[in-house]
């Protein structure tokens, strides 16, 4: 199944076609309310509040070859003097498409329990 377009993507499409077609027609086709259109258009014009933070997160992620998750990246950002909440870092990482590698747990076959002594001299063989 195809993915549905987000309102932001719809607004961008309407913006491109707005010179050729009437706005009311485009909004009706995309099933986008007029208020939503203007809200997203205004939002796109604003400067990105977290542009510097995104650069820092991206740099830390690639310095550590994708091994750092949001917790460790938050700690490194705090050490570098950039105070961001861990939830903000997690959200920005999701927007940037950064996913840390999950370490596989090692298999430890050498942890074998002791064999109990046969105190009752039980014989479980079929005859």
Coordinates of C-alpha atoms in Angstrom, one line a residue:
X1 CA 0.0 0.0 0.0
X2 CA 1.2 3.5 -0.7
X3 CA 1.9 6.0 2.0
X4 CA -0.4 9.0 2.5
X5 CA 1.1 12.4 2.0
X6 CA 1.6 14.5 5.0
X7 CA -0.1 18.0 5.2
X8 CA 3.3 19.6 4.7
X9 CA 3.9 17.6 1.5
X10 CA 0.4 18.5 0.3
X11 CA 1.1 22.2 1.0
X12 CA 4.3 22.1 -1.1
X13 CA 2.5 20.5 -4.0
X14 CA -0.3 23.1 -3.8
X15 CA 2.4 25.9 -3.7
X16 CA 3.9 24.6 -6.9
X17 CA 0.6 24.4 -8.8
X18 CA -0.9 27.6 -7.4
X19 CA 0.2 29.7 -10.3
X20 CA -1.7 27.5 -12.8
X21 CA -4.8 26.6 -10.8
X22 CA -7.2 28.2 -8.3
X23 CA -6.3 27.7 -4.7
X24 CA -9.9 26.5 -3.8
X25 CA -9.7 23.8 -6.5
X26 CA -6.3 22.6 -5.3
X27 CA -7.3 22.5 -1.7
X28 CA -10.5 20.6 -2.6
X29 CA -8.5 18.0 -4.6
X30 CA -5.9 17.5 -1.8
X31 CA -8.6 17.5 0.9
X32 CA -6.7 20.1 2.8
X33 CA -8.5 22.8 4.9
X34 CA -7.6 26.4 4.0
X35 CA -6.4 27.1 7.6
X36 CA -4.1 24.1 7.5
X37 CA -2.7 25.3 4.2
X38 CA -1.8 28.8 5.6
X39 CA -0.6 27.3 8.9
X40 CA 1.9 25.0 7.2
X41 CA 2.9 27.7 4.7
X42 CA 3.8 30.1 7.6
X43 CA 5.6 27.3 9.4
X44 CA 7.8 26.6 6.3
X45 CA 8.9 30.2 6.1
X46 CA 10.3 30.2 9.7
X47 CA 13.9 29.5 10.2
X48 CA 14.8 26.1 11.7
X49 CA 15.2 26.6 15.5
X50 CA 17.3 23.4 15.8
X51 CA 19.6 23.8 12.8
X52 CA 22.7 24.0 14.9
X53 CA 21.6 21.2 17.1
X54 CA 20.9 19.0 14.1
X55 CA 24.5 19.6 12.8
X56 CA 25.9 18.7 16.2
X57 CA 23.9 15.5 16.4
X58 CA 24.8 14.5 12.9
X59 CA 28.5 15.1 13.6
X60 CA 28.5 13.2 16.8
X61 CA 26.6 10.3 15.2
X62 CA 29.1 10.0 12.3
X63 CA 32.2 10.5 14.5
X64 CA 31.2 7.4 16.4
X65 CA 30.2 5.4 13.3
X66 CA 26.5 5.2 14.3
X67 CA 27.1 3.5 17.6
X68 CA 25.7 6.3 19.8
X69 CA 22.1 6.5 20.5
X70 CA 20.1 9.5 21.8
X71 CA 21.3 9.1 25.4
X72 CA 25.0 9.1 24.7
X73 CA 24.6 11.9 22.1
X74 CA 22.7 14.0 24.7
X75 CA 25.6 13.4 27.1
X76 CA 28.2 14.5 24.5
X77 CA 26.1 17.6 23.7
X78 CA 26.0 18.5 27.4
X79 CA 29.8 18.1 27.6
X80 CA 30.2 20.4 24.6
X81 CA 28.0 23.0 26.2
X82 CA 24.8 22.5 24.2
X83 CA 21.9 21.9 26.6
X84 CA 19.1 19.9 24.9
X85 CA 16.5 17.6 26.4
X86 CA 17.0 13.9 25.6
X87 CA 13.5 13.9 24.1
X88 CA 14.4 16.7 21.7
X89 CA 17.6 14.8 20.7
X90 CA 15.5 11.7 20.1
X91 CA 13.0 13.6 18.0
X92 CA 15.7 15.3 15.9
X93 CA 17.5 12.0 15.4
X94 CA 14.2 10.5 14.1
X95 CA 13.8 13.5 11.7
X96 CA 17.3 13.0 10.4
X97 CA 16.8 9.3 10.1
X98 CA 19.7 8.4 12.5
X99 CA 19.3 5.0 14.1
X100 CA 22.0 3.6 16.3
X101 CA 23.3 0.1 15.9
X102 CA 22.1 -2.4 18.5
X103 CA 24.9 -4.6 19.9
X104 CA 24.3 -8.3 19.7
X105 CA 24.5 -10.1 23.0
X106 CA 27.4 -12.6 23.2
X107 CA 26.5 -16.3 23.4
X108 CA 28.2 -17.8 26.5
X109 CA 28.1 -21.5 26.3
X110 CA 30.7 -22.0 29.0
X111 CA 28.2 -21.3 31.8
X112 CA 27.2 -24.9 32.4
X113 CA 25.7 -26.0 35.7
X114 CA 27.2 -28.8 37.8
X115 CA 25.9 -32.3 37.3
X116 CA 24.4 -33.5 40.6
X117 CA 25.8 -36.7 42.0
X118 CA 23.6 -39.8 41.6
X119 CA 23.0 -40.3 45.4
X120 CA 19.9 -42.5 45.0
X121 CA 21.6 -44.7 42.3
X122 CA 18.5 -44.4 40.1
X123 CA 18.5 -46.2 36.8
X124 CA 16.3 -44.7 34.1
X125 CA 17.1 -47.1 31.3
X126 CA 14.2 -49.0 29.7
X127 CA 14.5 -52.8 29.6

